[in-house]
Coordinates of C-alpha atoms in Angstrom, one line a residue:
M1 CA -34.8 -50.9 121.9
E2 CA -31.9 -51.1 124.4
S3 CA -28.7 -49.7 122.9
R4 CA -25.7 -52.3 123.1
R5 CA -22.8 -50.2 123.9
V6 CA -19.4 -51.8 124.5
E7 CA -17.3 -49.8 127.0
L8 CA -13.6 -49.5 126.1
G9 CA -12.7 -50.2 129.7
W10 CA -14.3 -53.6 129.4
M11 CA -12.1 -54.4 126.4
R12 CA -9.0 -53.4 128.5
T13 CA -10.1 -55.6 131.3
F14 CA -10.8 -58.6 128.8
S15 CA -7.3 -58.1 127.4
E16 CA -5.6 -58.1 130.8
I17 CA -7.4 -61.3 131.9
C18 CA -6.2 -63.0 128.6
K19 CA -2.7 -61.8 129.3
T20 CA -2.5 -62.8 133.0
G21 CA -4.6 -65.8 132.7
S22 CA -6.9 -65.2 135.8
L23 CA -9.5 -62.7 137.1
S24 CA -7.6 -62.0 140.3
A25 CA -4.3 -61.4 138.5
A26 CA -6.0 -58.9 136.1
A27 CA -7.8 -57.3 139.0
N28 CA -4.4 -56.6 140.7
A29 CA -2.7 -55.4 137.5
L30 CA -5.7 -52.9 136.9
G31 CA -6.0 -51.8 140.5
L32 CA -9.6 -53.2 140.6
T33 CA -11.4 -55.7 142.8
Q34 CA -12.1 -59.1 141.5
P35 CA -15.8 -58.6 141.7
A36 CA -15.4 -55.5 139.6
V37 CA -13.5 -57.5 137.0
S38 CA -16.0 -60.2 137.0
Y39 CA -18.9 -57.6 136.4
Q40 CA -17.3 -56.0 133.6
I41 CA -16.8 -59.3 131.8
R42 CA -20.3 -60.4 132.5
R43 CA -21.5 -57.1 131.0
L44 CA -19.3 -57.5 128.0
E45 CA -20.7 -61.0 127.4
E46 CA -24.2 -59.7 127.8
Q47 CA -23.7 -57.0 125.2
L48 CA -22.0 -59.3 122.7
G49 CA -24.4 -62.1 123.3
V50 CA -21.7 -64.7 123.5
S51 CA -19.6 -66.4 126.2
L52 CA -16.0 -65.2 126.1
L53 CA -14.3 -67.2 128.9
K54 CA -14.6 -70.6 130.5
R55 CA -14.0 -70.3 134.2
Q56 CA -11.6 -73.1 135.3
H57 CA -10.5 -74.1 138.9
R58 CA -7.3 -72.2 138.3
G59 CA -7.7 -69.3 135.9
V60 CA -9.7 -69.0 132.7
E61 CA -9.7 -70.3 129.2
L62 CA -10.9 -68.6 126.1
T63 CA -13.9 -69.8 124.1
A64 CA -13.7 -69.7 120.4
E65 CA -15.6 -66.4 120.3
G66 CA -13.3 -65.0 123.1
Q67 CA -10.2 -65.9 120.9
R68 CA -11.7 -64.1 117.9
L69 CA -12.3 -61.0 120.1
L70 CA -8.8 -61.1 121.6
D71 CA -7.3 -61.2 118.1
I72 CA -8.8 -57.8 117.5
V73 CA -8.7 -56.3 121.0
A74 CA -5.1 -57.1 121.8
K75 CA -3.7 -55.1 119.0
S76 CA -6.3 -52.2 119.6
V77 CA -5.4 -52.0 123.2
S78 CA -1.6 -52.0 122.5
E79 CA -1.9 -49.2 119.9
I80 CA -4.0 -47.2 122.4
D81 CA -1.3 -47.7 125.1
E82 CA 1.4 -46.6 122.8
L83 CA -0.4 -43.5 121.6
A84 CA -1.1 -42.6 125.3
R85 CA 2.6 -43.0 126.2
R86 CA 3.4 -40.7 123.2
F87 CA 0.9 -38.1 124.4
R88 CA 2.5 -38.1 127.9
T89 CA 5.9 -37.9 126.5
E90 CA 5.1 -34.9 124.4
T91 CA 3.2 -33.2 127.3
D92 CA 6.2 -33.7 129.6
K93 CA 8.8 -32.5 127.1
P94 CA 10.7 -29.7 128.7
T95 CA 10.1 -26.3 127.2
I96 CA 12.4 -23.3 127.5
R97 CA 11.1 -19.7 126.6
L98 CA 13.5 -17.1 125.3
R99 CA 12.5 -13.4 125.1
T100 CA 14.4 -11.2 122.8
D101 CA 13.9 -8.6 120.1
F102 CA 13.2 -9.1 116.3
A103 CA 16.7 -8.3 115.2
F104 CA 18.5 -10.7 117.4
S105 CA 15.9 -13.4 116.9
S106 CA 15.7 -13.3 113.2
L107 CA 19.4 -12.5 112.3
W108 CA 21.5 -14.2 115.0
L109 CA 19.3 -16.8 116.7
I110 CA 17.1 -18.5 114.2
P111 CA 20.0 -19.3 111.7
R112 CA 21.7 -21.1 114.5
M113 CA 18.7 -22.9 115.9
H114 CA 19.3 -26.0 113.8
A115 CA 22.5 -26.6 115.8
F116 CA 20.6 -26.4 119.0
R117 CA 17.9 -28.9 117.7
T118 CA 20.6 -31.2 116.6
L119 CA 22.2 -31.2 120.1
Y120 CA 19.0 -31.2 122.1
P121 CA 16.1 -32.7 120.0
E122 CA 14.1 -33.6 123.2
V123 CA 13.8 -29.9 124.4
D124 CA 11.2 -27.6 123.0
I125 CA 12.1 -24.0 122.7
Q126 CA 9.6 -21.0 122.5
I127 CA 11.0 -17.7 121.1
V128 CA 9.0 -14.6 122.0
A129 CA 10.2 -11.7 119.8
T130 CA 9.1 -8.3 121.0
Q131 CA 10.6 -4.8 121.2
R132 CA 9.3 -4.3 124.7
I133 CA 11.6 -6.4 127.1
E134 CA 12.1 -5.7 130.6
K135 CA 15.8 -5.4 131.5
G136 CA 15.5 -7.1 134.9
R137 CA 15.7 -10.8 135.4
S138 CA 12.3 -12.5 135.1
D139 CA 10.4 -14.4 137.8
D140 CA 8.6 -16.6 135.4
G141 CA 11.4 -18.8 134.3
D142 CA 12.2 -17.1 131.1
I143 CA 15.7 -16.4 129.6
A144 CA 16.0 -13.1 127.9
V145 CA 18.6 -11.5 125.6
V146 CA 18.2 -7.7 125.8
F147 CA 20.0 -4.8 124.1
G148 CA 21.5 -2.1 126.5
R149 CA 24.3 -0.6 128.5
R150 CA 26.1 -2.3 131.2
S151 CA 24.8 0.0 133.9
E152 CA 21.1 -1.1 133.1
F153 CA 21.7 -4.7 134.1
D154 CA 22.7 -6.5 137.4
R155 CA 25.9 -8.3 138.0
G156 CA 24.6 -11.7 136.7
A157 CA 24.1 -10.4 133.2
V158 CA 26.5 -11.8 130.5
L159 CA 27.5 -9.6 127.5
L160 CA 26.9 -11.9 124.3
L161 CA 27.4 -9.4 121.6
P162 CA 29.3 -6.2 122.3
E163 CA 28.1 -3.4 120.0
K164 CA 30.3 -3.1 116.9
V165 CA 29.0 -1.4 113.8
A166 CA 30.1 -0.5 110.3
P167 CA 28.2 0.8 107.3
V168 CA 27.1 -2.1 104.9
C169 CA 25.6 -2.2 101.4
T170 CA 25.7 -4.4 98.3
Q171 CA 28.4 -4.4 95.7
G172 CA 25.7 -3.5 93.2
F173 CA 24.8 -0.3 95.2
L174 CA 28.6 0.5 95.0
D175 CA 28.8 0.0 91.4
R176 CA 26.0 2.4 90.8
H177 CA 26.8 5.0 93.3
G178 CA 30.6 5.0 93.6
S179 CA 33.0 3.4 95.9
L180 CA 32.2 5.7 99.0
S181 CA 36.1 6.0 99.5
T182 CA 35.7 8.9 101.8
L183 CA 33.5 9.7 104.8
D184 CA 32.1 12.6 103.0
D185 CA 31.0 10.3 100.1
L186 CA 29.3 8.1 102.7
A187 CA 27.5 11.2 104.2
R188 CA 26.2 12.3 100.8
T189 CA 24.9 9.0 99.9
R190 CA 21.4 7.5 100.4
L191 CA 21.2 6.1 103.9
I192 CA 18.8 3.6 105.4
H193 CA 17.8 4.4 109.1
L194 CA 16.3 2.5 111.9
D195 CA 13.6 4.6 113.7
T196 CA 14.5 4.8 117.4
E197 CA 13.9 7.0 120.4
E198 CA 16.2 10.0 121.2
P199 CA 18.8 10.0 122.3
S200 CA 19.5 6.6 120.5
P201 CA 20.4 3.7 122.7
W202 CA 22.6 2.5 120.0
F203 CA 24.7 3.8 117.0
D204 CA 22.4 5.4 114.5
W205 CA 23.7 7.5 111.5
R206 CA 23.7 10.8 113.5
T207 CA 25.9 9.4 116.2
Y208 CA 28.0 7.2 113.9
L209 CA 28.9 10.3 111.7
A210 CA 29.3 12.5 114.7
E211 CA 31.7 10.1 116.4
L212 CA 33.9 10.3 113.2
G213 CA 33.6 14.1 113.1
V214 CA 31.6 14.1 109.8
R215 CA 28.8 16.6 109.2
R216 CA 25.9 15.7 106.9
D217 CA 24.8 18.5 104.6
G218 CA 21.2 19.6 105.0
Q219 CA 20.5 18.7 101.4
A220 CA 21.7 15.1 101.9
G221 CA 19.3 12.5 102.9
Q222 CA 16.8 13.1 100.0
G223 CA 15.8 9.6 99.2
D224 CA 16.8 8.2 102.6
L225 CA 14.6 5.3 103.8
S226 CA 13.5 4.6 107.5
F227 CA 12.2 1.4 109.0
N228 CA 11.0 0.5 112.4
T229 CA 12.6 -2.9 112.7
Y230 CA 16.3 -3.9 112.0
S231 CA 15.3 -6.8 109.9
L232 CA 13.6 -4.6 107.4
V233 CA 16.7 -2.3 107.3
V234 CA 18.9 -5.3 106.4
Q235 CA 16.4 -6.4 103.7
A236 CA 16.5 -2.9 102.2
A237 CA 20.3 -3.0 102.2
I238 CA 20.3 -6.3 100.5
G239 CA 17.8 -4.9 97.9
E240 CA 20.4 -2.3 97.1
Q241 CA 18.3 0.6 98.5
G242 CA 21.1 2.3 100.2
V243 CA 23.7 2.0 102.9
A244 CA 22.7 0.8 106.4
I245 CA 24.6 0.5 109.7
G246 CA 25.6 -3.1 110.1
W247 CA 25.7 -4.6 113.6
M248 CA 28.6 -7.2 113.7
G249 CA 27.2 -10.4 114.9
L250 CA 23.9 -9.8 113.2
V251 CA 25.1 -9.4 109.7
D252 CA 28.3 -11.6 109.9
S253 CA 26.8 -14.3 107.6
L254 CA 25.7 -11.7 105.0
L255 CA 29.2 -10.3 105.0
A256 CA 30.8 -13.8 104.7
T257 CA 28.7 -14.8 101.8
G258 CA 29.3 -11.4 100.0
M259 CA 25.7 -10.4 100.0
L260 CA 26.7 -7.2 101.9
K261 CA 30.0 -5.4 102.0
T262 CA 31.4 -2.9 104.6
A263 CA 31.4 0.6 103.2
G264 CA 33.2 2.5 106.0
P265 CA 35.1 2.3 109.3
A266 CA 33.9 0.3 112.3
L267 CA 33.1 1.7 115.6
E268 CA 32.5 0.0 118.9
A269 CA 30.8 0.7 122.2
P270 CA 32.1 -1.9 124.6
D271 CA 29.6 -1.0 127.4
R272 CA 26.6 -1.7 125.0
G273 CA 25.3 -4.7 123.3
Y274 CA 23.1 -7.8 123.7
W275 CA 23.0 -9.1 127.2
L276 CA 22.0 -12.6 128.4
L277 CA 19.6 -12.4 131.4
L278 CA 19.0 -15.6 133.3
P279 CA 15.7 -15.9 135.3
R280 CA 15.7 -15.7 139.1
T281 CA 14.7 -19.3 139.4
R282 CA 17.3 -21.4 137.7
D283 CA 16.9 -25.0 136.2
A284 CA 18.8 -27.5 134.1
Q285 CA 17.0 -26.6 130.9
N286 CA 17.7 -22.9 131.3
D287 CA 21.3 -23.5 132.2
L288 CA 21.6 -25.7 129.1
L289 CA 20.3 -22.9 126.7
A290 CA 22.5 -20.3 128.5
A291 CA 25.6 -22.4 128.0
W292 CA 24.7 -22.9 124.4
L293 CA 24.1 -19.3 123.8
M294 CA 27.4 -18.4 125.3
A295 CA 29.3 -21.0 123.3
E296 CA 27.7 -19.7 120.0
A297 CA 28.8 -16.2 121.0
G298 CA 32.3 -17.3 121.6
I299 CA 32.3 -16.9 125.4
D300 CA 34.2 -19.4 127.5

């Protein structure tokens, strides 16, 4: 037995004929020839086993069966067209990719992303967090925020967050272990370390204490903790496991809410910090994100 399959394209052609009122007008709207439109309607009528249109001297008129079909088809075709428009819009939405490390993305960027989404809801942003980031400008259109020294970047790099650190811990840790009123108290307490290469590209506990002229006793450090990502260092400090080095800009909100407190003097390294790197190929979307990042960092 022959399968009676109705093609979706025939339904669209039928709907267009009903909308325009003639085969020739429908053919023009669909980019088809009039014989092609006539063939599709004839095949549709054959498959349904009814006559759908009455050919008039000028235009066409629906039969009763044609009207019943139109009542269903018009709504369906309209819904399909609307869905197709949405698919195209979603596909065409601009996407910006930002490469940075875990600390910057989790502690500085993500808490601020709702503000960017509110300002630019039509822009998709993809955040790629990795500890292996090239310090040169990309050729693939990616924006990057990278930690390093001024000498490691070209003249187009913008310093978003200069390195400024201070020891941080919870009030609960201070209540249990003392106020850490002197640097010697700080050197004797339990410290939380971020694993890093040597020499450290940023302040670690060894360079921080050395900068202040403090030596840590060889017996100190029993019970110290080390982590390979800064987010875990901060979580351990919040969990009252010890004192961590807090990067200003990354832990500001935790200090503002009282979840963490400073427990020693601040040190700065003006030539180090997080740098904004724009791609070699610029576009409006990249410039939009770059301007927003600088505004959030307080750079005019």
